[in-house]
Coordinates of C-alpha atoms and ligand atoms in Angstrom, one line a residue:
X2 CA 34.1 73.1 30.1
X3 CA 32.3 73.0 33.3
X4 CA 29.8 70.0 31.8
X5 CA 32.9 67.8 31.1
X6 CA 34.4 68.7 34.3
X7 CA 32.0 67.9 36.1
X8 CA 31.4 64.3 33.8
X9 CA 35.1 63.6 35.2
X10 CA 33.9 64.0 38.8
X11 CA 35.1 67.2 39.5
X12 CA 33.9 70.1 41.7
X13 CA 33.5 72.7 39.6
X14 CA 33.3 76.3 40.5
X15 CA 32.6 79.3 38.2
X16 CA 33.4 82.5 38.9
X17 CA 30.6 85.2 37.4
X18 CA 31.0 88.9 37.9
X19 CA 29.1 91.8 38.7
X20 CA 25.6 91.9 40.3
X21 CA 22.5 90.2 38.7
X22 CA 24.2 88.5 35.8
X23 CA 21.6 87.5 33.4
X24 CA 23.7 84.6 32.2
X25 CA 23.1 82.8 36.1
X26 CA 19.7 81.5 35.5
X27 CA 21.0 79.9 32.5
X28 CA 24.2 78.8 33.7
X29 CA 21.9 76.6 36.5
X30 CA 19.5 75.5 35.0
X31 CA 22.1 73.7 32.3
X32 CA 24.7 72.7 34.9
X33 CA 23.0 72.7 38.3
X34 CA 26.1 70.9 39.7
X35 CA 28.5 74.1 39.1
X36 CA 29.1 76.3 42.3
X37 CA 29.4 79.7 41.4
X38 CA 31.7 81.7 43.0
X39 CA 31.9 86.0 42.6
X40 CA 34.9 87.6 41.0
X41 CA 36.0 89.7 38.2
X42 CA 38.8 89.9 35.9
X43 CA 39.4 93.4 36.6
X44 CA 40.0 93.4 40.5
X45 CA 42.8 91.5 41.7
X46 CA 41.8 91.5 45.6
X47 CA 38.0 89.6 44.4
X48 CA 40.6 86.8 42.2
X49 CA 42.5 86.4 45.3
X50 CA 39.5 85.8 47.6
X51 CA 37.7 83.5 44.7
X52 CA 40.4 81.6 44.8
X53 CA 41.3 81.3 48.3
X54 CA 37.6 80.3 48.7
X55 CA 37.4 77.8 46.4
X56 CA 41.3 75.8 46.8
X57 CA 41.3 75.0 43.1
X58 CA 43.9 72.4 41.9
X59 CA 43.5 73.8 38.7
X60 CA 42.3 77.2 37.0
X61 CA 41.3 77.2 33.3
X62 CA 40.8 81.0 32.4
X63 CA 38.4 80.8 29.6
X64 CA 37.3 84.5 31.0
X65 CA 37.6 87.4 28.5
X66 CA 36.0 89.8 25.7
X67 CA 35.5 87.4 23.2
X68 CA 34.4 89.3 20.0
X69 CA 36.9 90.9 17.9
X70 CA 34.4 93.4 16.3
X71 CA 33.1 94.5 19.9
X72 CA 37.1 94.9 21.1
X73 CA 37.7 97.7 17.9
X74 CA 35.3 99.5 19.5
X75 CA 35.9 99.0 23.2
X76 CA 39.8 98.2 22.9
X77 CA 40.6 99.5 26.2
X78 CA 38.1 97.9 28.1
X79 CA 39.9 94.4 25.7
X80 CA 43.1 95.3 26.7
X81 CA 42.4 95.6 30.6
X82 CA 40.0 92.5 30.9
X83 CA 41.3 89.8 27.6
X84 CA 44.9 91.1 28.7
X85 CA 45.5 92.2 32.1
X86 CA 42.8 89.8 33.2
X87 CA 45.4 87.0 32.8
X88 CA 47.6 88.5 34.6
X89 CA 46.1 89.2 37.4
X90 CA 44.5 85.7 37.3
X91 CA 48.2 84.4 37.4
X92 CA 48.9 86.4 40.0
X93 CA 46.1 84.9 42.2
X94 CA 46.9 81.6 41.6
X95 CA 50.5 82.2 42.2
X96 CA 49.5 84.1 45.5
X97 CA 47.2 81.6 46.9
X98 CA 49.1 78.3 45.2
X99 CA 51.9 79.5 47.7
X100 CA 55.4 78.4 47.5
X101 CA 55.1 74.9 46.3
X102 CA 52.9 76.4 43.5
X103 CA 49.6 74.2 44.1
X104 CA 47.6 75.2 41.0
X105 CA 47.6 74.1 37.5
X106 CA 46.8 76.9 35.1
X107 CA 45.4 77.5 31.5
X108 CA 45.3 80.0 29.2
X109 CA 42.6 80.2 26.4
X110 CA 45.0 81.6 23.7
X111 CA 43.7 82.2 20.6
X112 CA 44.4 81.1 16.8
X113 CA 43.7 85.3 16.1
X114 CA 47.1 86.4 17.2
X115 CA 48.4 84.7 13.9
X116 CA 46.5 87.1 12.6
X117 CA 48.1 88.5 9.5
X118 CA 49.6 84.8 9.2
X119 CA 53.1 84.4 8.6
X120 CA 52.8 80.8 7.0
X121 CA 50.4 78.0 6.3
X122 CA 49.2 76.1 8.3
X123 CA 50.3 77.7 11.8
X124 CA 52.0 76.0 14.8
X125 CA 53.1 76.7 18.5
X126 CA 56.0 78.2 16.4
X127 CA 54.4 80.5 13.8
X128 CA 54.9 84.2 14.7
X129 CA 52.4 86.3 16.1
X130 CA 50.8 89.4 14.0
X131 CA 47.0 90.1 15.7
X132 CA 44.8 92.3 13.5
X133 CA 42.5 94.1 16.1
X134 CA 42.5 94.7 19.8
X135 CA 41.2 91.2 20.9
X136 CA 44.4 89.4 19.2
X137 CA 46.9 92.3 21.1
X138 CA 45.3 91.3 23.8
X139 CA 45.4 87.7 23.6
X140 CA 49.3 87.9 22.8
X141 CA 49.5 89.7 25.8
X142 CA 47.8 87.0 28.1
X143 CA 49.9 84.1 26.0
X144 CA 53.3 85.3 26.8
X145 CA 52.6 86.4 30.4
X146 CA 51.4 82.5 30.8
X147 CA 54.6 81.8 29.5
X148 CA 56.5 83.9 31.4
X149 CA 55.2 83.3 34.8
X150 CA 55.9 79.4 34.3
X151 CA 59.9 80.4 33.2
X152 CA 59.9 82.7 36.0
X153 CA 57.9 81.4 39.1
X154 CA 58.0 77.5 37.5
X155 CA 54.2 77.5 37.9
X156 CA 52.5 74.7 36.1
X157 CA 51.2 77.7 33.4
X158 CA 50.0 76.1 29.7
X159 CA 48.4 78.1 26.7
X160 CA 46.2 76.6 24.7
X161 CA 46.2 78.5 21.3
X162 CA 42.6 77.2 20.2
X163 CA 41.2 77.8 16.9
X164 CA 37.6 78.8 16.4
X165 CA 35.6 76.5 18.5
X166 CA 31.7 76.3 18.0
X167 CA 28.6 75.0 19.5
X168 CA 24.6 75.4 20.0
X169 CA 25.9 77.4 22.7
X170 CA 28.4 80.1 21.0
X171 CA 26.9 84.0 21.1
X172 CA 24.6 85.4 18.0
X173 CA 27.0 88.0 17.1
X174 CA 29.9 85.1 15.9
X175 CA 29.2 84.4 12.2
X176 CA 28.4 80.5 12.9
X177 CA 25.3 80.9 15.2
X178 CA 24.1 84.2 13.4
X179 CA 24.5 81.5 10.2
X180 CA 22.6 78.9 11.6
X181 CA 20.1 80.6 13.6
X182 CA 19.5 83.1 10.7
X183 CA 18.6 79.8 8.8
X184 CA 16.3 78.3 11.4
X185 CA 14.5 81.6 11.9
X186 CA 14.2 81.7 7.8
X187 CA 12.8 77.8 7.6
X188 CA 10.0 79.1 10.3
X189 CA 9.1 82.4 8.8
X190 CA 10.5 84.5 11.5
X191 CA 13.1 86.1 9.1
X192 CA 13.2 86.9 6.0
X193 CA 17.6 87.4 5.3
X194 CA 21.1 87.3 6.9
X195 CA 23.1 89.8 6.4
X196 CA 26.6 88.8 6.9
X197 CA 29.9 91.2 6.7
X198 CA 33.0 90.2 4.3
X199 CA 31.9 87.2 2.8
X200 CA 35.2 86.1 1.7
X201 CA 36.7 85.1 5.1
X202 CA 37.8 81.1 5.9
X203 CA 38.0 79.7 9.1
X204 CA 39.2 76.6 11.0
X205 CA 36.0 75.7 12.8
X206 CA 36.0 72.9 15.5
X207 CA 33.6 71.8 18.3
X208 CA 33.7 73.2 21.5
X209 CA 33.5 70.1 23.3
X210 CA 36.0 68.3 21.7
X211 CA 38.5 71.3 22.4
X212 CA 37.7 71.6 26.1
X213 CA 38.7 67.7 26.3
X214 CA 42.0 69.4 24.9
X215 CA 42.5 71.4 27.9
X216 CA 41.8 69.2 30.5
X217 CA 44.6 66.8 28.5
X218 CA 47.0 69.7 28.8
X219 CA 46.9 70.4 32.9
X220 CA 47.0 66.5 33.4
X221 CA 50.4 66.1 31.5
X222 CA 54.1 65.9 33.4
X223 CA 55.2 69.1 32.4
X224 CA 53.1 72.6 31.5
X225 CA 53.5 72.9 27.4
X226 CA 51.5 75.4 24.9
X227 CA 49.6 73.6 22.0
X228 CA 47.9 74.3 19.4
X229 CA 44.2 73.4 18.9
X230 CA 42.9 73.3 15.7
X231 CA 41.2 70.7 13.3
X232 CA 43.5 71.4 10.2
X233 CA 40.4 71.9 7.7
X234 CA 39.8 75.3 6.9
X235 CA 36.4 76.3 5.5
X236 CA 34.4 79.8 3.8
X237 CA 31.8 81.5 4.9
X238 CA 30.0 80.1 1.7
X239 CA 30.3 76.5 2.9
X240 CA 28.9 77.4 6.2
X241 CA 26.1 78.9 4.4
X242 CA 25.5 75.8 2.2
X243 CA 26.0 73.1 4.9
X244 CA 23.2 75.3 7.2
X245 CA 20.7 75.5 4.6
X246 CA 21.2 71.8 2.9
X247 CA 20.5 71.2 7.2
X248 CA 17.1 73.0 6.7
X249 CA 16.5 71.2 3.3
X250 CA 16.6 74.4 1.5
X251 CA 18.5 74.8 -2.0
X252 CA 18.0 78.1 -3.5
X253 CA 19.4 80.0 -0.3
X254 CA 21.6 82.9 -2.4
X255 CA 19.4 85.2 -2.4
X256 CA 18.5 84.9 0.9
X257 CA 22.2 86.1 2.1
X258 CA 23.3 90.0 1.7
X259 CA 26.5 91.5 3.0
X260 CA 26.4 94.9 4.4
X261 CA 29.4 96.6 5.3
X262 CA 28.3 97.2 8.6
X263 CA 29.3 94.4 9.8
X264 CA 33.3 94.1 8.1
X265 CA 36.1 95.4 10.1
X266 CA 38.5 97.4 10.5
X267 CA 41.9 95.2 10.0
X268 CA 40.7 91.2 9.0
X269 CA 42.0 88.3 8.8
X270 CA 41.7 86.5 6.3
X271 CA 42.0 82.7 6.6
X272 CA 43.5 80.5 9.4
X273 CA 44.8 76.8 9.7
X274 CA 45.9 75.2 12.7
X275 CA 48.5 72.0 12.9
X276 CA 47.7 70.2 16.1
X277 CA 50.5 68.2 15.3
X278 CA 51.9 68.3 18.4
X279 CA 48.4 67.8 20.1
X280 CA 47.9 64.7 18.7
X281 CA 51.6 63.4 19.2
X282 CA 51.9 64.4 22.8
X283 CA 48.2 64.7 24.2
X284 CA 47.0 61.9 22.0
X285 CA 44.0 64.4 21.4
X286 CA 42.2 64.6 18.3
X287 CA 38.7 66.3 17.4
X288 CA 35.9 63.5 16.8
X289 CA 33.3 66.1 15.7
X290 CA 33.9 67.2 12.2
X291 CA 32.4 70.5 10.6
X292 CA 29.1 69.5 8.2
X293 CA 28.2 67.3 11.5
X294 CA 29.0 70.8 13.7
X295 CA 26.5 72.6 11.6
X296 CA 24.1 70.0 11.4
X297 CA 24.2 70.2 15.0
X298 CA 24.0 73.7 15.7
X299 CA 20.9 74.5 12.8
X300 CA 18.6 71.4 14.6
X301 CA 19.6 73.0 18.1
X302 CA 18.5 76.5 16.4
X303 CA 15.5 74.7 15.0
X304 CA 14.5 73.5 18.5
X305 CA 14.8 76.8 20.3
X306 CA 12.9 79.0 17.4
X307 CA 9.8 76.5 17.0
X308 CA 10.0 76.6 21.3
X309 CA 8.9 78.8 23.5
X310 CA 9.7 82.6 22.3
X311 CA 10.4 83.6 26.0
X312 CA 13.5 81.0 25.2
X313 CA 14.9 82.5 22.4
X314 CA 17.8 84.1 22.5
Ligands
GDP415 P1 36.5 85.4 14.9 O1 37.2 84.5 14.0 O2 36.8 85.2 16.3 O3 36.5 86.9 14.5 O4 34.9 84.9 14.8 P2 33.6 85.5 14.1 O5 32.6 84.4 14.1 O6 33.2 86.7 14.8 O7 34.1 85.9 12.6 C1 34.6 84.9 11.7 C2 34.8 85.5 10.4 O8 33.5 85.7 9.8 C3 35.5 86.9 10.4 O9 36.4 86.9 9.3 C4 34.3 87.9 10.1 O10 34.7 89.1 9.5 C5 33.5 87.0 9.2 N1 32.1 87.5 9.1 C6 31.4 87.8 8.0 N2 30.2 88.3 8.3 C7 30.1 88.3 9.6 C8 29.1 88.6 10.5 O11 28.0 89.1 10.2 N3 29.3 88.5 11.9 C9 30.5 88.0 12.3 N4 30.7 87.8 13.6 N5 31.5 87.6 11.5 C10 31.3 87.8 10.2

């Protein structure tokens, strides 16, 4: 997000918590042009002074425990920081924006509070039913956006996205364990990847193309939610077949185990966006589709594993 931002001409400002954040160094070296500034999600007087510092015009809260396995077992620590984090966020801008409300915000909702979906494919209109702590949360955070624009008219927007990947997403999300697991295999620095439930389907898009997405939706007339999605749905067994056919290798099935380690406790099963609405209003559609996203991410995982190992991740 800040990389585009900052390709617009933007001053762009990241806010990092907590004292020696490992993630810094990184954070420079790949967008030397982003100011950092120091606040956390979880302390309302350090939003209120990041944001005061800084003067924003607009705020995209992209902050939050990200990982639904991690928020089963830390669901308090979700609730506070994915959940209450956007409200205090809100409150900061709406604090500092003073009267004439100054600042544009976003919300990075998320295509898990569908959930248990209610119908096929899902819209800004599809009910809500979240499976795990993260997706509570996330609710949580969407109608509190919601609210604060009906309520304070604040130019507030939710962007329910869908799963959105790049070279850059963590190792514990099933894409980059996936693709990395398949670099590290073609080098000889791993021998299997074991996965969780096997049978779960996904709406995968690329990051990039969904952060253009939310820069659309604070440069319209009036604040809107949308849903961003690509409207293909794929398995876990394409993924695995597009990653290996990247690393030219065919007989990759028994090279994959599933261990129940890694399933849940609640699922869900299979998600499809309609961005519909994003492509009639925001004239937004993704131009990166998913062999090319995994093509991508396994040559980036190729790069990184033949590199340096004091690079790896
Ligand atoms: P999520 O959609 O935000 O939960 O993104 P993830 O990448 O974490 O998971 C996507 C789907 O892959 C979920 O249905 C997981 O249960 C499934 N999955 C299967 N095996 C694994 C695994 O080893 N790690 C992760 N993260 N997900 C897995």
């Amino acid at each position: 997000m800040a990389q585009i931002l900052i390709e617009k001409g933007y001053d762009v400002f990241g806010m990092v918590r907590g004292q020696a954040n490992p993630k810094i160094r990184m954070i420079q070296e790949e967008t030397p042009k982003l100011e950092l500034v120091e606040g956390d999600l979880q302390d309302l007087s350090s939003l209120i002074a990041a944001v005061e510092q800084v003067q924003p015009d607009e705020v995209y809260n992209l902050g939050a425990i990200s990982f639904v396995a991690l928020s089963f077992r830390q669901a308090e620590l979700t609730a506070d920081i994915t959940g209450l984090g956007v409200l205090r966020m809100l409150e900061a801008v709406r604090i500092v924006g003073g009267a004439e409300n100054r600042i544009r915000f976003y919300q990075a909702s998320s295509s898990e509070m569908f959930g248990k979906v209610r119908e096929t494919p899902q819209t800004e209109m599809t009910p809500f039913h979240p499976r795990s702590p993260y997706g509570a949360a996330k609710v949580f955070g969407h109608y509190i956006t919601v609210n604060y624009r009906e309520s304070y008219d604040l130019f507030a927007t939710s962007g329910i996205c869908f799963n959105h990947e790049s070279p850059r997403r963590g190792l514990e999300f099933v894409t980059r364990k996936v693709t990395n697991g398949v670099a590290r295999i073609k080098l000889g620095l791993q021998e299997k990847i074991t996965l969780g439930n096997l049978d779960a389907a996904r709406d995968w898009g690329f990051a990039g193309d969904f952060c253009e997405a939310m820069w659309l939706m604070l440069q319209q007339d009036t604040p809107e939610d949308f849903v961003i999605a690509t409207g293909e749905t794929h398995t876990i067994g394409e993924l695995l077949a597009l990653a290996f056919a990247a690393a030219g290798i065919d007989d990759w099935k028994p090279l994959v185990e599933s261990d129940p380690r890694f399933t849940r406790p609640a699922e869900v099963d299979i998600l499809t966006g309609d961005a519909s609405k994003a492509r009639a209003k925001l004239g937004w559609k993704p131009k990166v589709d998913f062999p090319e996203l995994v093509r991508m991410m396994v040559a980036s995982d190729l790069e990184i594993e033949a590199g340096d190992p004091s690079r790896r991740p």
